[in-house]
Coordinates of C-alpha atoms in Angstrom, one line a residue:
M1 CA 0.0 0.1 0.0
F2 CA 2.9 2.4 0.8
L3 CA 4.2 2.2 -2.7
T4 CA 0.7 3.0 -4.2
Y5 CA 0.7 6.1 -2.0
Q6 CA 4.2 7.1 -3.0
A7 CA 3.0 6.7 -6.7
D8 CA 0.1 9.0 -6.0
M9 CA 2.3 11.6 -4.5
G10 CA 4.3 11.7 -7.8
H11 CA 1.2 12.7 -9.8
L12 CA -1.6 14.0 -7.6
R13 CA -2.1 17.8 -7.2
K14 CA -1.5 19.0 -3.7
E15 CA -5.2 19.8 -3.0
A16 CA -6.2 16.1 -4.1
L17 CA -3.6 14.6 -1.6
I18 CA -4.7 16.8 1.2
R19 CA -8.3 15.6 0.6
L20 CA -7.1 12.0 0.6
A21 CA -5.1 12.4 3.8
D22 CA -8.0 14.4 5.4
V23 CA -5.6 17.0 6.9
S24 CA -5.5 20.9 6.7
R25 CA -3.4 22.6 4.2
S26 CA -1.2 24.0 7.0
T27 CA -0.6 20.5 8.4
A28 CA 0.6 19.4 5.0
D29 CA 2.8 22.3 4.5
R30 CA 4.5 21.6 8.0
L31 CA 5.0 18.0 7.1
V32 CA 6.6 18.9 3.8
R33 CA 9.1 21.4 5.4
R34 CA 9.7 18.7 8.2
L35 CA 10.9 16.3 5.6
G36 CA 13.3 18.8 4.3
Y37 CA 11.6 20.2 1.2
R38 CA 10.8 23.9 0.6
N39 CA 7.4 23.1 -0.9
Y40 CA 5.2 20.4 -2.2
R41 CA 6.4 20.6 -5.7
E42 CA 10.0 20.0 -4.7
L43 CA 8.7 16.9 -2.7
Q44 CA 6.6 15.7 -5.6
Q45 CA 9.6 15.9 -8.0
S46 CA 11.6 13.9 -5.7
V47 CA 9.1 11.2 -5.4
R48 CA 9.0 11.2 -9.3
N49 CA 12.9 11.0 -9.5
D50 CA 12.9 8.1 -6.9
F51 CA 10.3 6.1 -9.0
S52 CA 12.1 6.8 -12.4
W53 CA 15.4 5.2 -10.9
G54 CA 13.7 2.4 -9.2
A55 CA 15.1 1.0 -6.0
P56 CA 15.7 3.4 -3.1
Q57 CA 19.0 4.3 -1.6
V58 CA 18.6 2.7 1.9
P59 CA 20.2 4.8 4.6
E60 CA 22.6 3.3 7.1
G61 CA 20.7 2.0 10.1
A62 CA 17.4 1.7 8.2
V63 CA 15.0 -1.1 9.3
A64 CA 15.1 -4.0 7.0
P65 CA 12.0 -4.6 5.0
N66 CA 9.7 -7.6 5.7
W67 CA 9.6 -10.1 2.8
S68 CA 5.9 -9.2 2.5
D69 CA 7.0 -5.8 1.5
V70 CA 9.0 -7.3 -1.5
I71 CA 6.0 -9.3 -2.6
E72 CA 3.8 -6.2 -2.5
A73 CA 6.5 -4.3 -4.5
D74 CA 6.6 -6.9 -7.1
R75 CA 3.0 -7.0 -7.6
F76 CA 2.9 -3.3 -7.8
N77 CA 5.7 -3.3 -10.5
I78 CA 3.9 -6.0 -12.6
T79 CA 0.5 -4.2 -12.4
E80 CA 2.0 -0.7 -13.0
T81 CA 4.0 -1.8 -15.9
F82 CA 1.2 -3.6 -17.9
S83 CA -1.2 -0.7 -17.1
T84 CA 1.1 1.5 -19.2
I85 CA 1.7 -0.9 -22.0
D86 CA -0.6 -1.0 -25.1
P87 CA -1.9 -4.6 -25.3
A88 CA -1.9 -4.1 -29.0
E89 CA 1.7 -3.5 -28.9
I90 CA 2.4 -6.6 -27.0
E91 CA 0.5 -8.6 -29.6
A92 CA 2.3 -7.0 -32.4
L93 CA 5.7 -7.9 -30.7
C94 CA 4.7 -11.6 -30.1
E95 CA 3.9 -11.8 -33.8
R96 CA 7.2 -10.0 -34.9
V97 CA 9.3 -12.2 -32.6
A98 CA 7.4 -15.3 -34.0
S99 CA 8.0 -14.5 -37.6
A100 CA 11.5 -13.1 -37.6
P101 CA 14.1 -15.1 -39.4
K102 CA 16.5 -14.9 -36.2
V103 CA 16.0 -13.3 -32.7
W104 CA 18.9 -11.8 -31.0
V105 CA 19.0 -11.1 -27.3
M106 CA 21.4 -8.9 -25.2
G107 CA 21.7 -7.6 -21.7
L108 CA 23.8 -4.8 -20.4
R109 CA 25.2 -4.6 -17.0
A110 CA 22.9 -5.9 -14.4
S111 CA 20.4 -6.9 -17.1
V112 CA 22.7 -9.8 -18.5
G113 CA 20.8 -12.3 -16.5
L114 CA 17.6 -11.2 -17.9
A115 CA 18.9 -11.7 -21.4
E116 CA 20.0 -15.2 -20.4
I117 CA 16.7 -16.1 -19.1
A118 CA 14.9 -14.5 -22.4
T119 CA 17.3 -16.4 -24.6
H120 CA 16.7 -19.7 -22.9
Y121 CA 12.7 -19.3 -22.8
L122 CA 12.5 -18.1 -26.4
G123 CA 14.9 -20.8 -27.5
Q124 CA 12.7 -23.4 -26.1
V125 CA 9.7 -22.5 -28.3
R126 CA 11.3 -21.4 -31.6
R127 CA 14.6 -21.9 -33.7
G128 CA 17.1 -19.2 -34.3
V129 CA 17.3 -17.5 -30.9
H130 CA 20.9 -16.3 -30.3
G131 CA 22.4 -14.5 -27.2
I132 CA 24.7 -11.5 -27.6
S133 CA 27.4 -11.2 -25.0
G134 CA 27.2 -8.4 -22.5
D135 CA 30.9 -7.8 -23.2
S136 CA 31.2 -4.7 -25.5
A137 CA 34.4 -6.2 -27.0
T138 CA 32.2 -8.5 -29.3
W139 CA 29.3 -5.9 -30.0
S140 CA 30.7 -5.0 -33.5
R141 CA 31.1 -8.6 -34.5
D142 CA 27.7 -9.7 -33.4
L143 CA 25.8 -6.8 -34.7
A144 CA 27.4 -7.4 -38.2
L145 CA 25.5 -10.7 -38.1
L146 CA 22.2 -9.1 -38.1
D147 CA 20.2 -9.5 -41.3
P148 CA 17.0 -7.4 -42.4
G149 CA 13.9 -8.7 -40.6
D150 CA 15.8 -9.9 -37.6
V151 CA 14.5 -8.8 -34.0
L152 CA 17.1 -7.6 -31.4
L153 CA 15.8 -7.6 -27.7
I154 CA 17.8 -5.4 -25.5
F155 CA 17.4 -5.6 -21.7
A156 CA 19.1 -2.3 -20.2
F157 CA 18.0 -0.8 -16.9
R158 CA 19.4 2.0 -15.1
R159 CA 22.9 3.0 -15.4
R160 CA 23.0 2.1 -19.1
P161 CA 26.1 2.4 -21.2
T162 CA 26.1 5.9 -22.9
V163 CA 26.7 4.1 -26.3
L164 CA 23.3 2.4 -26.1
P165 CA 21.5 4.8 -28.4
R166 CA 24.2 4.4 -31.0
L167 CA 24.1 0.6 -30.6
I168 CA 20.3 0.6 -31.3
T169 CA 20.5 3.0 -34.2
E170 CA 23.2 0.8 -35.9
A171 CA 21.0 -2.4 -35.4
R172 CA 18.0 -0.4 -37.1
R173 CA 20.3 0.5 -39.9
L174 CA 21.1 -3.0 -40.6
G175 CA 17.3 -3.7 -40.9
A176 CA 16.6 -5.3 -37.4
T177 CA 13.5 -4.5 -35.4
T178 CA 14.8 -3.1 -32.0
V179 CA 12.9 -3.8 -28.9
L180 CA 14.3 -2.1 -25.7
I181 CA 13.1 -3.5 -22.3
T182 CA 14.1 -0.9 -19.7
D183 CA 12.9 1.2 -16.7
I184 CA 11.1 4.4 -16.9
S185 CA 14.3 6.5 -16.6
A186 CA 15.3 5.7 -20.1
G187 CA 15.6 8.6 -22.5
A188 CA 17.6 8.7 -25.7
S189 CA 17.9 4.9 -26.0
A190 CA 14.0 4.5 -25.6
R191 CA 13.4 7.2 -28.2
V192 CA 15.5 5.6 -30.9
A193 CA 14.2 2.0 -30.4
D194 CA 11.4 0.7 -32.6
H195 CA 9.7 -0.4 -29.4
A196 CA 10.4 0.5 -25.8
L197 CA 8.7 -1.4 -23.0
R198 CA 9.3 0.4 -19.6
C199 CA 9.2 -1.5 -16.4
S200 CA 8.5 -0.4 -12.9
G201 CA 11.3 -1.5 -10.7
Q202 CA 10.4 -0.4 -7.1
S203 CA 11.8 -2.4 -4.3
P204 CA 12.1 -2.0 -0.6
S205 CA 15.6 -3.4 -0.9
P206 CA 18.8 -1.5 -2.2
L207 CA 18.5 -3.3 -5.5
I208 CA 16.0 -2.8 -8.5
S209 CA 13.4 -5.4 -8.9
F210 CA 13.1 -7.2 -12.3
S211 CA 9.8 -8.9 -11.7
A212 CA 8.0 -6.8 -14.3
A213 CA 10.8 -7.6 -16.9
I214 CA 10.5 -11.3 -16.2
T215 CA 6.8 -11.2 -16.6
I216 CA 7.3 -9.6 -20.0
V217 CA 9.6 -12.4 -21.0
N218 CA 6.9 -14.9 -19.9
V219 CA 4.2 -13.1 -22.0
L220 CA 6.4 -12.9 -25.2
T221 CA 7.4 -16.6 -24.7
L222 CA 3.8 -17.7 -24.5
G223 CA 2.6 -15.5 -27.5
V224 CA 5.4 -16.7 -29.6
A225 CA 4.5 -20.4 -28.9
Q226 CA 0.8 -19.7 -29.6
R227 CA 1.6 -18.1 -32.9
L228 CA 4.1 -20.8 -34.1
G229 CA 1.6 -23.6 -33.0
E230 CA 2.6 -26.9 -34.2
A231 CA 6.2 -25.8 -35.3
S232 CA 6.8 -24.7 -31.7
R233 CA 5.6 -27.9 -30.2
K234 CA 7.8 -29.8 -32.6
H235 CA 10.8 -27.8 -31.7
M236 CA 10.1 -28.3 -28.0
D237 CA 9.8 -32.0 -28.5
D238 CA 13.0 -32.0 -30.4
V239 CA 14.8 -30.2 -27.5
N240 CA 13.4 -32.6 -24.8
K241 CA 14.4 -35.6 -26.8
L242 CA 18.1 -34.1 -27.0
V243 CA 17.9 -33.3 -23.3
R244 CA 17.2 -37.1 -22.5
S245 CA 19.8 -38.1 -24.9
V246 CA 22.7 -35.9 -24.3
E247 CA 22.3 -34.1 -20.9
A248 CA 23.2 -35.8 -17.7
V249 CA 20.2 -34.4 -15.8
S250 CA 17.2 -36.1 -14.0
S251 CA 13.8 -35.4 -15.6
P252 CA 10.3 -36.7 -15.6
Y253 CA 11.1 -38.8 -18.5
Q254 CA 14.4 -40.4 -17.2
R255 CA 15.7 -41.2 -13.8
P256 CA 19.3 -41.1 -13.0
R257 CA 21.2 -44.3 -13.4
D258 CA 21.8 -44.7 -9.7
G259 CA 18.0 -44.6 -9.3
T260 CA 17.9 -41.6 -7.2
A261 CA 16.1 -38.2 -7.9
D262 CA 17.9 -34.9 -7.5

C-alpha cells in the first residue's frame, strides 16, 4: 500500500492529496518542511525521481523490509508496468518475434541475467534464437550478423552504457527491429528504439526489482509459442528428446542411473 501512496504523491495535485489524507493545508505544509523540502512541488519531483530510478538508496541503520514488502512491491511493479503498455503493442511484438528469421538477445550490465533467461525461454519455443554477450568487445562482430527482418531484444536498466542509443541506431540501420526492455528513466535509448517497454522496478531493498521484466519475457514466450503452433511444439519436442539423450540431468522422463532423484 505504501508504494501506491508514493506513486500517488508523484502525480496528484496538492489539494487532492490533502483531501485523501484528510488534513489541513497548514498541516501538509508543515510536514513537507519537516521532511526537508521547501514546498510540495519539490517533494513531488523528488518522488518522481525516485520512481524513475527504481530501488531506493537505503540509509545506514534503516530497518530491514519484511519479505511481504518485497512481494507487495513486485505485485505493484507488474500491475503498474502492464497498465502502461498497450496490449496491441504486445500482440504485435509477439507476432514479430514469432515471424522473424532470427532473434538476438542482449543484456547490459545488471540486465545480463535477464537476457540469459529470455534467450533460454524463447529458444525453447522457436529456432534461431541467439544470445549476444554483454561484453562490449564483441558487439561489433555480433551486430554485423544481423540481417534485415531480424529482431534484437535489449535488456538495459538504469546506469545504461552511454553508447546504447548508437548501438540501437546501428541495429536499425542493418534492418533489425529493435525492442528495448528498460525502466522508466530511459531517455535517448528509448526514443531511438522501434519499441520501448518500460518496467516499474520499485523495491524496498537496495536493488531494483526485475519482476516486471521477467513477466514480459513470460508473456512474449507464450505469445510466440501460440503463434508458431505445431512448429513450436515440434521444436520443444526435439529439444526434450536431446535433453534425454545428451544431458546428464534428472527429468520426468528419465531417472538417473543410480535410481535416485535430485
